[in-house]
Every structure is written in structure tokens, then in C-alpha cells.
Coordinates of C-alpha atoms in Angstrom, one line a residue:
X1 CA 0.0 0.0 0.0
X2 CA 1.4 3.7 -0.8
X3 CA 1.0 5.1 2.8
X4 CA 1.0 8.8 1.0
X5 CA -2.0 8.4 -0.4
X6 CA -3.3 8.5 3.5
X7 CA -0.8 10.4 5.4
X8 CA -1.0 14.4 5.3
X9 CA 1.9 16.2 4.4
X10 CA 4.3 13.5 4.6
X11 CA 6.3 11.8 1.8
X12 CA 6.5 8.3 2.3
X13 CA 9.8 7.8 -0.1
X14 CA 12.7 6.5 1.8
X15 CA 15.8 8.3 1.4
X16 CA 17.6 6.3 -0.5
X17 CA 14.7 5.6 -3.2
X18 CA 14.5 9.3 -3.4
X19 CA 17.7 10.1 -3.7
X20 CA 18.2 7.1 -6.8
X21 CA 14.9 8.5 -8.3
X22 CA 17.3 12.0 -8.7
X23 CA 20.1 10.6 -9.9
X24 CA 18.7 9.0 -12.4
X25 CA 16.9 12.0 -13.2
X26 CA 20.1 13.9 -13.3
X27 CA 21.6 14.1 -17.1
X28 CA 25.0 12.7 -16.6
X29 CA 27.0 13.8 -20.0
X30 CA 30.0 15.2 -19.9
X31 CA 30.9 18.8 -21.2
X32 CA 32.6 17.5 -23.6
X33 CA 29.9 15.2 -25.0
X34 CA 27.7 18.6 -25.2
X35 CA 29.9 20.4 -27.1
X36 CA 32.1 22.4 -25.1
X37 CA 35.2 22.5 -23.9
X38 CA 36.0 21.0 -20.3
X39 CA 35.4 23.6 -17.6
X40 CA 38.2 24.0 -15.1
X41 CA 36.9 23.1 -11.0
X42 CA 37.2 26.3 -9.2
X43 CA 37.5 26.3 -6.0
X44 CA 34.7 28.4 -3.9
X45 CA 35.4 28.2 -0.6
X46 CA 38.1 27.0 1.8
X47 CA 36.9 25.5 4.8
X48 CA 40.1 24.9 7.6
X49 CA 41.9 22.1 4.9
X50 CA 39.1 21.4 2.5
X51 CA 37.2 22.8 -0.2
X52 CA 34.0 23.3 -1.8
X53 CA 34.5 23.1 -5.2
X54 CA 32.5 24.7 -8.2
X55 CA 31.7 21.0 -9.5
X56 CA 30.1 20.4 -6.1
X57 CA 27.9 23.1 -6.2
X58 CA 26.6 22.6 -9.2
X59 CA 25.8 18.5 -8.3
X60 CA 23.9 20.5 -5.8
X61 CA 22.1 22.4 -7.6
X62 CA 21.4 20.0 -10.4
X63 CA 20.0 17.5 -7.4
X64 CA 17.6 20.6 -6.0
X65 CA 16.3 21.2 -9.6
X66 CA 15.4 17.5 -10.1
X67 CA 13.7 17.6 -6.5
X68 CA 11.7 20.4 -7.4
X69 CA 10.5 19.1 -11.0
X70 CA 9.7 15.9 -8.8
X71 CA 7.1 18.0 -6.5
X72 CA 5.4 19.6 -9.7
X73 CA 8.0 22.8 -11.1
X74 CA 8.6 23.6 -14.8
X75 CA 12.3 23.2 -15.4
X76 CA 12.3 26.6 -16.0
X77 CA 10.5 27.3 -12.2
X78 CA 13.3 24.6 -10.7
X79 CA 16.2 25.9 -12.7
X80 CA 15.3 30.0 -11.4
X81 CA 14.4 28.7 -7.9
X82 CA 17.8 26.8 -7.6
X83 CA 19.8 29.6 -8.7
X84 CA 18.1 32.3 -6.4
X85 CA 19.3 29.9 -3.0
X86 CA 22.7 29.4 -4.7
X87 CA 24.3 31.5 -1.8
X88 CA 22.1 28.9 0.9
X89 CA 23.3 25.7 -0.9
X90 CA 26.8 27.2 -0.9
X91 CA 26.5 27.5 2.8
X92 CA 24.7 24.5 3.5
X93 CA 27.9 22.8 1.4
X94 CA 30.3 24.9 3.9
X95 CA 28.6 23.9 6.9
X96 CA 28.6 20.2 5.5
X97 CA 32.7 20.2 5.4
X98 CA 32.7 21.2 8.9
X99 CA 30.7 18.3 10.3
X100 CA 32.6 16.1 8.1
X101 CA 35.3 17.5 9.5
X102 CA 33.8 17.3 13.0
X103 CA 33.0 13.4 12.3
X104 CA 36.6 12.7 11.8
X105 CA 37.9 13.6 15.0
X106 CA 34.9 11.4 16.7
X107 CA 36.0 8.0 17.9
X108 CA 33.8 5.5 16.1
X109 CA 31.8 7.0 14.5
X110 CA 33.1 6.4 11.1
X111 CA 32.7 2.9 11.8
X112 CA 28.7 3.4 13.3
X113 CA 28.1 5.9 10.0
X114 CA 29.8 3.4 7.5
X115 CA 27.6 0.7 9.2
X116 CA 24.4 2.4 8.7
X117 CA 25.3 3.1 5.2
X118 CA 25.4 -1.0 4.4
X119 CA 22.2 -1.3 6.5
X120 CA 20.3 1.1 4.5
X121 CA 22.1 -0.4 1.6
X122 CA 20.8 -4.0 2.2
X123 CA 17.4 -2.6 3.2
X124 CA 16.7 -1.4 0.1
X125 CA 18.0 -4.0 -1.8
X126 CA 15.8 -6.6 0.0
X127 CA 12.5 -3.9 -0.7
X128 CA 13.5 -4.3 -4.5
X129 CA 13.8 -8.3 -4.1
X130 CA 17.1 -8.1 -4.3
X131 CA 19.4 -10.5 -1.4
X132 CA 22.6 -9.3 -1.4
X133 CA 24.7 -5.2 -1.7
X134 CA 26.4 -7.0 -4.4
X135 CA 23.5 -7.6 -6.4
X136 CA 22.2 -4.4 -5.7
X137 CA 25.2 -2.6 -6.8
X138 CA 25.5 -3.9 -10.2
X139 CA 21.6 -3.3 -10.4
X140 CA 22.9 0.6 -9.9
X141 CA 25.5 0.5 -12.4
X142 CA 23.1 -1.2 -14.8
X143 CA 20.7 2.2 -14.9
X144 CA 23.9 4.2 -15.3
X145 CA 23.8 5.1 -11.3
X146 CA 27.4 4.7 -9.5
X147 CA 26.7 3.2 -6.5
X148 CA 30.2 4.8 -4.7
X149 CA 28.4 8.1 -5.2
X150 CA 25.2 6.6 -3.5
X151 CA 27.2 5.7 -0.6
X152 CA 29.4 8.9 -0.2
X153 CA 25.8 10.7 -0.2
X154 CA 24.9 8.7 2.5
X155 CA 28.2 8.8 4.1
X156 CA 27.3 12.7 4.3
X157 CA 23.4 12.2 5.2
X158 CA 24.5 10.0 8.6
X159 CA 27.6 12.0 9.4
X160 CA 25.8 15.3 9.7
X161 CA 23.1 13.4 11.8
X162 CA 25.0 11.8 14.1
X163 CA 27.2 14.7 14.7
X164 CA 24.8 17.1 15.7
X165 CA 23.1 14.6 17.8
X166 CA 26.0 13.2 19.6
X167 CA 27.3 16.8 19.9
X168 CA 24.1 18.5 20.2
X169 CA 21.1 16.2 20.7
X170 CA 22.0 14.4 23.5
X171 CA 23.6 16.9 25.3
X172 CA 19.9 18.5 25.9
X173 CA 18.6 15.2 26.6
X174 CA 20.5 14.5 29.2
X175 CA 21.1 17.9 30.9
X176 CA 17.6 18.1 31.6
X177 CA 16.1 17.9 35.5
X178 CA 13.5 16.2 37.1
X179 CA 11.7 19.4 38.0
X180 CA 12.0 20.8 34.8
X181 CA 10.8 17.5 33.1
X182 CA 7.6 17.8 35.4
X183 CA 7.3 21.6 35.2
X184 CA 7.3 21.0 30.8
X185 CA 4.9 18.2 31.2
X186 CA 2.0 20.2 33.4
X187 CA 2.3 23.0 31.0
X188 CA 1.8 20.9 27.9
X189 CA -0.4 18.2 29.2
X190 CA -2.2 17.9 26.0
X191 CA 1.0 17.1 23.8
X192 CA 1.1 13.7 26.0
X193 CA -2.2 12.8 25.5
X194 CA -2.7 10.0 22.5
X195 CA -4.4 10.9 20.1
X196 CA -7.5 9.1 18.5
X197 CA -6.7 6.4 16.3
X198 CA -8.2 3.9 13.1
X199 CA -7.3 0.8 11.5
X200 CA -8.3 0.7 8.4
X201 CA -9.1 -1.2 5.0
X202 CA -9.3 0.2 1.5
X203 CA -11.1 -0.8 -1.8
X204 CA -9.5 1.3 -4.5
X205 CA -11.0 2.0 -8.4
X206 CA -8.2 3.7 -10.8
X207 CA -10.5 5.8 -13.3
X208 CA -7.7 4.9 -16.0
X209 CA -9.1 4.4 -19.0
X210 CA -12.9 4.4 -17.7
X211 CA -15.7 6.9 -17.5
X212 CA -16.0 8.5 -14.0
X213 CA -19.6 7.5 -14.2
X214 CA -19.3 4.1 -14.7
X215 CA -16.4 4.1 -11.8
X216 CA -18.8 5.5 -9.3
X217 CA -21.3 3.9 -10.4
X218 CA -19.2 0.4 -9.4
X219 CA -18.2 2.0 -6.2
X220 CA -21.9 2.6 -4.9
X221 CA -22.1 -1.4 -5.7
X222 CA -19.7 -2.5 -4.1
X223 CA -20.3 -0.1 -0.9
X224 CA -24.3 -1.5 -0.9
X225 CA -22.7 -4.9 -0.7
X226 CA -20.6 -3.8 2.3
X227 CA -23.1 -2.1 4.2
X228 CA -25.3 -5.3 3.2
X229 CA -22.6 -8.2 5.1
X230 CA -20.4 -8.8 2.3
X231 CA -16.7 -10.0 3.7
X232 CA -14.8 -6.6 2.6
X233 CA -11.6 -8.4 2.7
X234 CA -13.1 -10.4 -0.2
X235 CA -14.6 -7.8 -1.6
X236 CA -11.2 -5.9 -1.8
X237 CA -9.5 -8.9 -3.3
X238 CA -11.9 -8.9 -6.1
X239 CA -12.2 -5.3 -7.0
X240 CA -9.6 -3.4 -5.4
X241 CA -6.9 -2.0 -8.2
X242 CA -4.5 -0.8 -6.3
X243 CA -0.4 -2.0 -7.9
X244 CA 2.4 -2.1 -6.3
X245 CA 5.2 -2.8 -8.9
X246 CA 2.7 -4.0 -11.3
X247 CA 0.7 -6.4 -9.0
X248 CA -2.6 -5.8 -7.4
X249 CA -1.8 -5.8 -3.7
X250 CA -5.1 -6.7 -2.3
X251 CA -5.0 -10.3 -3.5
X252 CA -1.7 -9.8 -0.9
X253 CA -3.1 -7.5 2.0
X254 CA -6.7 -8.1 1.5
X255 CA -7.1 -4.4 1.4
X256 CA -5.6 -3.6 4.9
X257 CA -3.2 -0.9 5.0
X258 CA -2.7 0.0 8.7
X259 CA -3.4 2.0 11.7
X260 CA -3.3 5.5 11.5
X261 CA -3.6 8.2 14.2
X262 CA -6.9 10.3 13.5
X263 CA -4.9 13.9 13.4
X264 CA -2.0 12.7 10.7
X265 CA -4.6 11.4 7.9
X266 CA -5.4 13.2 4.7
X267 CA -7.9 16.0 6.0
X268 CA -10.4 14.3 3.2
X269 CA -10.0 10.9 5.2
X270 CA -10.6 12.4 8.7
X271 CA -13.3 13.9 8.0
X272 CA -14.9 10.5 6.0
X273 CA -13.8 8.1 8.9
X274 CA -14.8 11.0 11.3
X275 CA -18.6 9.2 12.5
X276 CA -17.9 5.9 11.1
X277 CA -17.8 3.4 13.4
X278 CA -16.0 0.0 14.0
X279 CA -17.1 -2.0 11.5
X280 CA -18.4 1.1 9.1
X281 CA -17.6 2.1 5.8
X282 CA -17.5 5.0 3.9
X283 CA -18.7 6.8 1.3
X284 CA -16.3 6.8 -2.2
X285 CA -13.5 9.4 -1.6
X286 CA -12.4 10.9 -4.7
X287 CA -8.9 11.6 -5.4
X288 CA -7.2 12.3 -8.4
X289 CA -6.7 8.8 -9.9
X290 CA -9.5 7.3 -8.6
X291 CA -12.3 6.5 -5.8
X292 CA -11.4 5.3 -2.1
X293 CA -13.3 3.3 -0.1
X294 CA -12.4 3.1 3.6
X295 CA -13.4 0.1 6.1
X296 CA -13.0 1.5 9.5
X297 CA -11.5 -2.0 11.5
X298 CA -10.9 -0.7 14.5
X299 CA -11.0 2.3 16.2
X300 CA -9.1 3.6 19.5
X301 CA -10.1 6.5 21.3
X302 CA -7.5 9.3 23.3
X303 CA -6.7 8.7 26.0
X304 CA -5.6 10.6 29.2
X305 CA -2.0 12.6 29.2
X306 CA 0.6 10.0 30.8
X307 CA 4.3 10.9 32.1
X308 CA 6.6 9.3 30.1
X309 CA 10.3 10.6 31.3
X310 CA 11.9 9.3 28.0
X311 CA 8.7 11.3 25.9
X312 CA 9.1 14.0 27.8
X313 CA 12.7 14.5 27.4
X314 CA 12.4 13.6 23.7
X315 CA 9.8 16.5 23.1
X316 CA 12.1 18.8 24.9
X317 CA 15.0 18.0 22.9
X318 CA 12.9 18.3 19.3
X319 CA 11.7 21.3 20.4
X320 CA 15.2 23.3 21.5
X321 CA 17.4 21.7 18.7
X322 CA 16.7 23.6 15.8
X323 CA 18.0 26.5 17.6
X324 CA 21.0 24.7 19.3
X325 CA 22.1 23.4 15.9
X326 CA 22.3 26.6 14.7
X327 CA 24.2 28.1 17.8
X328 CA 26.7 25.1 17.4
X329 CA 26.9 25.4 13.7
X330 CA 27.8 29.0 14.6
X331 CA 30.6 28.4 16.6
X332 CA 32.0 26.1 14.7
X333 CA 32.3 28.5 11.6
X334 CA 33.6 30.6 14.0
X335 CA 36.2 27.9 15.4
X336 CA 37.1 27.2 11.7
X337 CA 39.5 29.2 8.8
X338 CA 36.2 29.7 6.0
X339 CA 38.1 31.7 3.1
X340 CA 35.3 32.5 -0.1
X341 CA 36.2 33.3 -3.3
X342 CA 35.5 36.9 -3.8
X343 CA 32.7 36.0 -6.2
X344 CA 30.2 34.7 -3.8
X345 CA 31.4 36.0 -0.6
X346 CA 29.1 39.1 -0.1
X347 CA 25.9 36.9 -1.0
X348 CA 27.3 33.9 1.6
X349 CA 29.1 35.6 4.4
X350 CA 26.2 36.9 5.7
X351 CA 24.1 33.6 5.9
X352 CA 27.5 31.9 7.5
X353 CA 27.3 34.9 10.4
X354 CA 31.0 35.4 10.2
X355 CA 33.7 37.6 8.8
X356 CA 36.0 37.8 6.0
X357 CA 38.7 35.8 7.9
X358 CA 42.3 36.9 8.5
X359 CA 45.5 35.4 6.3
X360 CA 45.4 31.2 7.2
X361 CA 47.4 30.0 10.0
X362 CA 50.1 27.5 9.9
X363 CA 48.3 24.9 10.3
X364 CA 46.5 25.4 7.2
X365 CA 47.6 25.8 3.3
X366 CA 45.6 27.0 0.6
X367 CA 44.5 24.4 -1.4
X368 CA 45.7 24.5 -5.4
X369 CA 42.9 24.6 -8.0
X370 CA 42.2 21.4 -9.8
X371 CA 40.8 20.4 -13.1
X372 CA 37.9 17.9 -13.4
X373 CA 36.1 16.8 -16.6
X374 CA 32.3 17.1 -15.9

């Protein structure tokens, strides 16, 4: 079952499958192949002994325009929304250098970040069928993906993460009292409480290729059998149209596809399942490709707010990083030698919160520019 067509505002694409789904979206000729000669790698910004590179940034960019065409832009909205945030993804790329850097000096942790790379590896190879990295690898290089870059992405994606929450994160978590773990929860009883949920079922009919009439008019069958005593799971198995990979999943799931909490459904859904009790179905829901038709199996009401130290302190922690990230982030462009090319250094000092630093120390050189065919 695709869980986004029930969850609101959330994209149910793990980040690996989104991140292939770009990168093979990405055109990946050379400039040489398009005509013109090879352009030289500049080097944008110096960050204590490494750089960010002009052939980074634009991998950057070219990844944020795919992302964008992906939620619904013209290439020509993507391609003038990309370059307006140049200066951000500059500074993002900055700020990336310096947890990489960070991550070195961390014992372990390249170890616990390379072994969530294979883990996320393998998990996506067994949700494609596939048993084995290896396998999954060669699938990659198949559809013209390289696999190394996959990884180094990742690499990045769990560095970052478990920087800032080893450095960061837990810090909060930890540091936080007894009273003032009682004092947040009195305050904010209702965050604790749990919210309302539903388990439900689903009947789906595609209108591809079909008159919408003669889809609803199938739909109002099929709910008049429900209503009437007819098994829905068999119902479902029948009629139901909804693929996954090809194959009609309800012969599979017999139409079930979870429990949901009542707040973090589709607005449309909530307010179909809102009176229908255990047992109940709805009404067709239209969508865009078709009609839904919801089975409410179960349904759990809220319950009273409960002390949980560990929720507590969890809430806490979500709510203060954000602005303890940045703080850290702060001081650790501060900390560092950040030296920008003079082309982009009045649109990206000022998002970095630093000044044009001094001559480098001994420590460290300035790198040399190198050439790179892209």
C-alpha cells in the first residue's frame, strides 16, 4: 500500500529511493559530450583544509532542480528557484565540510556511520527483491547510477546526523532535571495525550481508461454490498486496483493498510472516517486517480495525558534543537578558517554569520585549483 496516499503532508519515499529517483533524473553527460570544452573546477570556498568546489555546487544544484520538477515545477521554475538559493546551498555545502570534519575527529563514529550506510544499503536491496549489496550494486550501475556516489551521499546524510546529535542532541537530553521534566509536562499536558486512532481497509478504483460515471457507479455497488454483510476483505481482493510494482496488492493484504492516528490522515479521510464506526464504511473518496473506499476495522479512542520521562525528554530536545544546531553550527564557523572566493562572498558571508577571515594559520595551506572533466 502507498502510505502517501493516507498520510497528510508526509512523503513516504525513503531516502535512498528518493535520492536514486534523482540521480537518475540527473543528465549525466559530460561537457565534452555537449559540445564544449571541459570547464576548469574552481574552487569556492576553503573550509580549515578542505574545499568546496564549483563542480560540487553545481551537483547540488542539479539534485535541487530535479527535486523540485519531482514536486510539480517547470524546469524553468526549478532551474530559477535553484539559482536564487545558490548562496544557501553554498553554505549548507560549507557547513557540511565542517561536520565532516567534525565526524573525523569522533571516535567510532566512522565505523557506526559506515555501518548504517550497508544497513540502508541491504534494506533497500531486500525492498527491491534483491538478497545481497552486491546484487544491488550492479543493479545501480546497470541504470547508469554509481553506486560509490550513492554511498558517499549517504556517508554525508548519517555523518551530519550523528554529529549534531552526539554533539548536540543528547547533550539536551541528558542535561535536563527532574523538575523541569515535570514543570514541561503540566504545561503541555495535551502534547502527551494520545491521540485518537483507526485501522483501516481500503477498496480502490483507478478511473484509468474508464468513464468516472461508470467508476462510481461500481463504487456505490460495491459499498451497498458492504453495508449489506459482504466480507470486505473479499470484496477488496476482487475489485480493489491498487499496484504495487505491477501487481494488485489486495490479493496480498486483502485491502488492509494500517493503523493511523486520527490527526496525521489526509484532511479528506478524517473527516470521512470521522462518524464511522468499528465495523463502518464509507462513502467513495475521490482523489485524483480514482475512488477510495475506507473500512473502518478498528477504532481507539485518546486517551488521558501520561508521564513518560523518556517522551518528555524527547519532546524537549525536538523542540530546543533547531536552535542549538544553529548556535553550534555558529561556533563552529567561528572555530574554523572559512576563506570565499570573492565571487560569492558578499551573498554567503552573511548567511555563514562570520567575517572575511584573516590570512590562514600554519596549520592550514591553501589548497591549489584542480581540473575535473564534468
Amino acid at each position: 500500500m502507498n502510505l502517501k496516499s493516507f498520510a497528510r503532508g508526509r512523503v513516504w519515499i525513503p531516502g535512498l529511493a528518493a535520492l536514486l529517483l534523482m540521480l537518475a533524473a540527473s543528465p549525466r553527460v559530460s561537457a565534452q559530450e555537449e559540445g564544449v570544452p571541459v570547464v576548469i573546477d574552481e574552487v569556492i570556498a576553503q573550509v580549515n583544509n578542505d574545499v568546496v568546489t564549483l563542480s560540487m555546487l553545481r551537483r547540488e544544484m542539479r539534485q535541487a532542480q530535479e527535486m523540485l520538477k519531482q514536486r510539480g515545477m517547470t524546469e524553468a521554475e526549478a532551474a530559477e528557484e535553484v539559482q536564487k538559493n545558490q548562496p544557501r546551498i553554498i553554505a549548507n555545502l560549507i557547513n557540511e565540510q565542517l561536520l565532516m570534519q567534525k565526524g573525523k575527529e569522533m571516535p567510532r563514529l566512522s565505523e557506526d556511520v559506515e555501518s548504517e550506510v550497508n544497513r540502508e544499503m541491504l534494506r533497500v536491496a531486500k525492498s527491491q527483491g534483491i538478497d545481497s549489496i552486491e546484487k544491488l550494486d550492479e543493479a545501480l550501475r546497470q541504470s547508469k547510477i554509481d553506486p560509490t556516489e550513492i554511498r558517499q551521499t549517504l556517508r554525508i546524510q548519517f555523518t551530519r546526523q550523528a554529529v549534531l546529535q552526539r554533539e548536540v542532541d543528547a547533550k539536551i537530553y541528558f542535561s535536563l532535571t527532574d523538575a523541569e521534566l515535570q514543570q514541561y509536562f503540566q504545561a503541555n499536558r495535551e502534547k502527551f495525550r494520545k491521540p485518537e486512532s483507526v485501522e483501516l481497509s481500503e477498496i480502490f478504483l483507478s478511473f484509468a481508461g474508464k468513464p468516472e460515471a461508470e467508476v462510481r457507479a461500481k463504487a456505490a455497488q460495491i459499498v451497498a454490498q458492504a453495508r449489506g454483510g459482504a466480507d470486505f476483505a473479499q470484496l477488496a481482493v476482487t475489485h480493489s486496483e491498487r499496484e504495487q510494482d505491477g501487481v494488485r496488492i489486495a490479493t496480498q493484504n486483502k485491502g488492509k493498510v494500517g493503523r493511523f492516528e486520527v490527526p496525521e490522515l489526509r484532511t479528506d479521510l478524517a473527516a470521512a472516517v470521522k462518524n464511522v464506526q468499528k465495523g463502518g464504511v464509507t462513502e467513495p473518496i475521490r482523489t485524483d486517480e480514482g475512488l477510495q473506499i475506507l473500512r473502518v476495522d478498528d477504532r481507539t479512542g485518546s486517551s488521558e495525558p501520561v508521564f513518560n520521562e523518556q517522551q518528555v525528554r524527547g519532546v524537549i530536545t525536538q523542540e530546543r534543537a533547531q536552535k542549538e544546531h544553529e548556535q553550534y553550527m555558529t561556533t563552529l564557523r567561528k572555530e574554523a578558517y572559512v576563506k570565499i572566493s570573492p565571487s560569492y562572498e558578499a551573498s554567503v558571508l552573511p548567511l555563514l554569520k562570520i567575517d572575511a577571515p584573516a590570512s590562514p594559520t600554519k596549520e592550514t595551506t591553501a589548497p591549489s585549483k584542480k581540473s575535473e572533466d564534468r
